[in-house]
Amino acid sequence: IIVPGTKNTLSDLAWLWRQGLAQHIRLCAQHGTAVLGICGGYQMLGERVSDPLGIEVEAGTVEPGLNLLAIETIFQALDAKITVQSFPQLHASSRRGLFAHLPEQPLQTYQIHAGKTFLAGTDGTPTFQTSPVSAESPECDGWLSTDGWCAGAYFHGLFENTVFRQSTLEALAARRSQIFVPSEQSVFD
């Protein structure tokens, strides 16, 4: 399951819960379905998303996340919006599950998001390195669950990287005891 980015994270997260889709995604994840959240989708995979200043919705709104990753997101002033080209590299401790076959080489991506995501627990590991995650700087650009099959990141354009796309498909195929054979001509190349 890919939970994509959105310009209305809190409203869309509330909609997912009202429609029963959030519950269905959680159930699928509990039964072993791989889940990947990109940007706003990454924020939704955490424990909660908060908007204390009213950046997206009414000030003080807190929406429960899907609780699939040990993170939480807090929306801050609009001048803190991130818009940057990024070249993340897989964190060595995240070579498992979805990223078991991803080599440690930088990927060309970009970030456009409001809100900052922080660790809310200890389950899982950082997925990509663009800046170190530490106790002094606990912000997370991406996170991977302990079992390796639920991940999220702020990086748009991941699937435009052939190595990311093919290694993710290879990991999913291997999980089903299949062999992934890439086509000779990719539509993204």
Short mmCIF file of C-alpha atoms in Angstrom, two decimals:
data_model
loop_
_atom_site.label_atom_id
_atom_site.label_comp_id
_atom_site.label_asym_id
_atom_site.label_seq_id
_atom_site.Cartn_x
_atom_site.Cartn_y
_atom_site.Cartn_z
CA ILE A 1 0.00 0.00 0.00
CA ILE A 2 1.33 3.44 -0.88
CA VAL A 3 -0.10 6.32 1.15
CA PRO A 4 0.73 9.33 -1.05
CA GLY A 5 1.44 12.93 -0.21
CA THR A 6 -1.30 15.50 0.23
CA LYS A 7 -1.69 19.25 0.68
CA ASN A 8 -4.28 18.68 3.44
CA THR A 9 -2.77 16.09 5.76
CA LEU A 10 -5.05 16.52 8.78
CA SER A 11 -8.29 16.77 6.78
CA ASP A 12 -7.34 13.81 4.60
CA LEU A 13 -6.33 11.75 7.63
CA ALA A 14 -9.69 12.48 9.28
CA TRP A 15 -11.40 11.45 6.01
CA LEU A 16 -9.47 8.15 5.94
CA TRP A 17 -10.76 7.37 9.45
CA ARG A 18 -14.36 8.36 8.60
CA GLN A 19 -14.37 6.22 5.45
CA GLY A 20 -12.91 3.18 7.22
CA LEU A 21 -9.80 3.25 5.02
CA ALA A 22 -7.46 3.98 7.94
CA GLN A 23 -8.79 0.93 9.77
CA HIS A 24 -8.38 -1.16 6.59
CA ILE A 25 -4.77 -0.03 6.05
CA ARG A 26 -3.98 -0.89 9.69
CA LEU A 27 -5.59 -4.31 9.29
CA CYS A 28 -3.65 -4.99 6.09
CA ALA A 29 -0.39 -3.98 7.81
CA GLN A 30 -1.17 -6.29 10.74
CA HIS A 31 -1.59 -9.14 8.24
CA GLY A 32 1.77 -8.46 6.61
CA THR A 33 1.00 -6.05 3.77
CA ALA A 34 3.87 -3.67 3.09
CA VAL A 35 2.97 0.01 3.61
CA LEU A 36 4.95 3.00 2.34
CA GLY A 37 3.98 6.59 3.12
CA ILE A 38 5.34 9.51 1.13
CA CYS A 39 5.38 13.02 2.66
CA GLY A 40 1.84 13.61 4.02
CA GLY A 41 1.31 9.85 3.84
CA TYR A 42 4.44 9.43 5.97
CA GLN A 43 3.01 11.87 8.53
CA MET A 44 -0.27 9.88 8.60
CA LEU A 45 1.58 6.62 9.44
CA GLY A 46 2.66 8.02 12.81
CA GLU A 47 0.90 8.11 16.16
CA ARG A 48 -0.62 11.59 15.71
CA VAL A 49 -0.55 14.75 13.62
CA SER A 50 -0.97 18.06 15.47
CA ASP A 51 -1.71 21.57 14.22
CA PRO A 52 -1.33 23.85 17.27
CA LEU A 53 -1.18 27.07 15.20
CA GLY A 54 -3.96 26.36 12.70
CA ILE A 55 -1.71 26.05 9.65
CA GLU A 56 -3.98 23.53 7.87
CA VAL A 57 -7.08 23.31 10.05
CA GLU A 58 -8.49 24.86 13.25
CA ALA A 59 -5.74 25.70 15.75
CA GLY A 60 -5.24 22.97 18.33
CA THR A 61 -6.48 20.14 16.11
CA VAL A 62 -4.89 16.75 16.78
CA GLU A 63 -5.72 13.80 14.53
CA PRO A 64 -4.82 10.24 15.51
CA GLY A 65 -2.45 8.71 12.99
CA LEU A 66 -2.49 5.15 11.72
CA ASN A 67 0.00 4.29 14.49
CA LEU A 68 2.15 2.15 12.21
CA LEU A 69 5.37 4.09 12.88
CA ALA A 70 6.75 5.44 16.18
CA ILE A 71 6.67 9.07 15.04
CA GLU A 72 4.49 12.16 15.43
CA THR A 73 4.19 15.31 13.32
CA ILE A 74 3.62 18.86 14.50
CA PHE A 75 2.72 21.61 12.04
CA GLN A 76 4.61 24.85 12.62
CA ALA A 77 4.64 28.33 11.08
CA LEU A 78 4.35 28.42 7.29
CA ASP A 79 7.75 30.11 7.00
CA ALA A 80 9.17 26.80 8.32
CA LYS A 81 7.91 24.97 5.19
CA ILE A 82 10.61 22.74 3.69
CA THR A 83 11.26 23.00 -0.06
CA VAL A 84 14.58 21.48 -0.98
CA GLN A 85 16.19 19.04 -3.38
CA SER A 86 17.55 16.08 -1.41
CA PHE A 87 19.96 13.25 -2.03
CA PRO A 88 19.14 10.78 0.76
CA GLN A 89 21.12 7.61 1.26
CA LEU A 90 19.80 4.47 2.96
CA HIS A 91 20.78 4.31 6.61
CA ALA A 92 22.85 1.15 7.12
CA SER A 93 20.57 -0.09 9.93
CA SER A 94 17.56 -0.04 7.58
CA ARG A 95 18.71 -2.70 5.13
CA ARG A 96 15.76 -5.03 5.75
CA GLY A 97 12.17 -5.55 4.63
CA LEU A 98 11.22 -3.04 1.92
CA PHE A 99 14.83 -1.85 1.73
CA ALA A 100 16.64 -5.20 1.96
CA HIS A 101 17.93 -4.88 -1.62
CA LEU A 102 18.50 -1.12 -1.78
CA PRO A 103 22.19 -0.27 -2.16
CA GLU A 104 23.76 2.52 -0.13
CA GLN A 105 23.90 5.15 -2.83
CA PRO A 106 22.33 8.61 -2.85
CA LEU A 107 18.90 8.94 -4.46
CA GLN A 108 17.74 12.07 -6.27
CA THR A 109 14.56 13.34 -4.58
CA TYR A 110 12.93 16.51 -3.32
CA GLN A 111 11.01 17.59 -0.24
CA ILE A 112 8.01 19.93 -0.06
CA HIS A 113 6.25 19.80 3.29
CA ALA A 114 5.01 21.69 6.28
CA GLY A 115 5.33 20.16 9.70
CA LYS A 116 8.19 18.50 11.48
CA THR A 117 8.24 14.83 12.33
CA PHE A 118 9.82 13.59 15.54
CA LEU A 119 10.39 10.26 17.24
CA ALA A 120 7.49 9.30 19.48
CA GLY A 121 8.86 5.93 20.53
CA THR A 122 11.74 3.56 20.06
CA ASP A 123 10.39 1.02 17.57
CA GLY A 124 12.10 1.09 14.20
CA THR A 125 15.06 2.92 12.69
CA PRO A 126 15.72 5.97 10.52
CA THR A 127 15.41 5.05 6.84
CA PHE A 128 17.56 7.59 5.04
CA GLN A 129 20.42 9.86 5.99
CA THR A 130 20.33 13.46 4.89
CA SER A 131 21.24 14.73 8.35
CA PRO A 132 22.00 12.69 11.46
CA VAL A 133 19.13 11.77 13.78
CA SER A 134 20.21 12.16 17.39
CA ALA A 135 18.88 13.08 20.82
CA GLU A 136 19.92 16.69 20.15
CA SER A 137 18.23 16.66 16.71
CA PRO A 138 15.42 14.09 16.84
CA GLU A 139 13.72 15.19 13.59
CA CYS A 140 13.02 12.33 11.16
CA ASP A 141 13.08 12.56 7.34
CA GLY A 142 12.05 8.92 7.18
CA TRP A 143 11.40 5.92 9.43
CA LEU A 144 11.21 2.13 9.06
CA SER A 145 9.25 -0.20 11.32
CA THR A 146 11.04 -2.86 13.31
CA ASP A 147 9.83 -5.62 10.97
CA GLY A 148 10.92 -3.61 7.92
CA TRP A 149 7.59 -3.69 6.06
CA CYS A 150 6.18 -0.29 7.01
CA ALA A 151 8.14 2.80 6.06
CA GLY A 152 7.66 6.46 5.40
CA ALA A 153 9.77 9.35 4.16
CA TYR A 154 9.46 12.97 3.16
CA PHE A 155 11.11 12.28 -0.21
CA HIS A 156 9.07 12.84 -3.35
CA GLY A 157 10.42 11.21 -6.49
CA LEU A 158 11.71 8.01 -4.87
CA PHE A 159 10.12 5.87 -7.57
CA GLU A 160 11.75 7.96 -10.29
CA ASN A 161 15.04 6.39 -9.16
CA THR A 162 15.42 3.10 -11.05
CA VAL A 163 17.54 1.57 -8.27
CA PHE A 164 14.89 2.38 -5.64
CA ARG A 165 12.00 1.17 -7.78
CA GLN A 166 13.67 -2.10 -8.77
CA SER A 167 15.07 -2.89 -5.32
CA THR A 168 11.66 -2.32 -3.72
CA LEU A 169 9.99 -4.61 -6.25
CA GLU A 170 12.75 -7.17 -5.68
CA ALA A 171 12.13 -7.10 -1.90
CA LEU A 172 8.37 -7.50 -2.39
CA ALA A 173 8.88 -10.39 -4.82
CA ALA A 174 11.36 -12.13 -2.51
CA ARG A 175 8.85 -11.86 0.32
CA ARG A 176 6.47 -13.96 -1.80
CA SER A 177 9.27 -16.38 -2.79
CA GLN A 178 9.26 -14.95 -6.30
CA ILE A 179 12.10 -13.64 -8.41
CA PHE A 180 11.78 -10.11 -9.72
CA VAL A 181 12.95 -9.78 -13.32
CA PRO A 182 13.03 -6.15 -14.45
CA SER A 183 11.83 -5.39 -17.96
CA GLU A 184 14.42 -4.38 -20.53
CA GLN A 185 12.81 -0.97 -21.01
CA SER A 186 11.45 0.90 -18.02
CA VAL A 187 8.78 3.53 -18.56
CA PHE A 188 10.67 5.79 -16.15
CA ASP A 189 14.08 5.62 -17.88
#
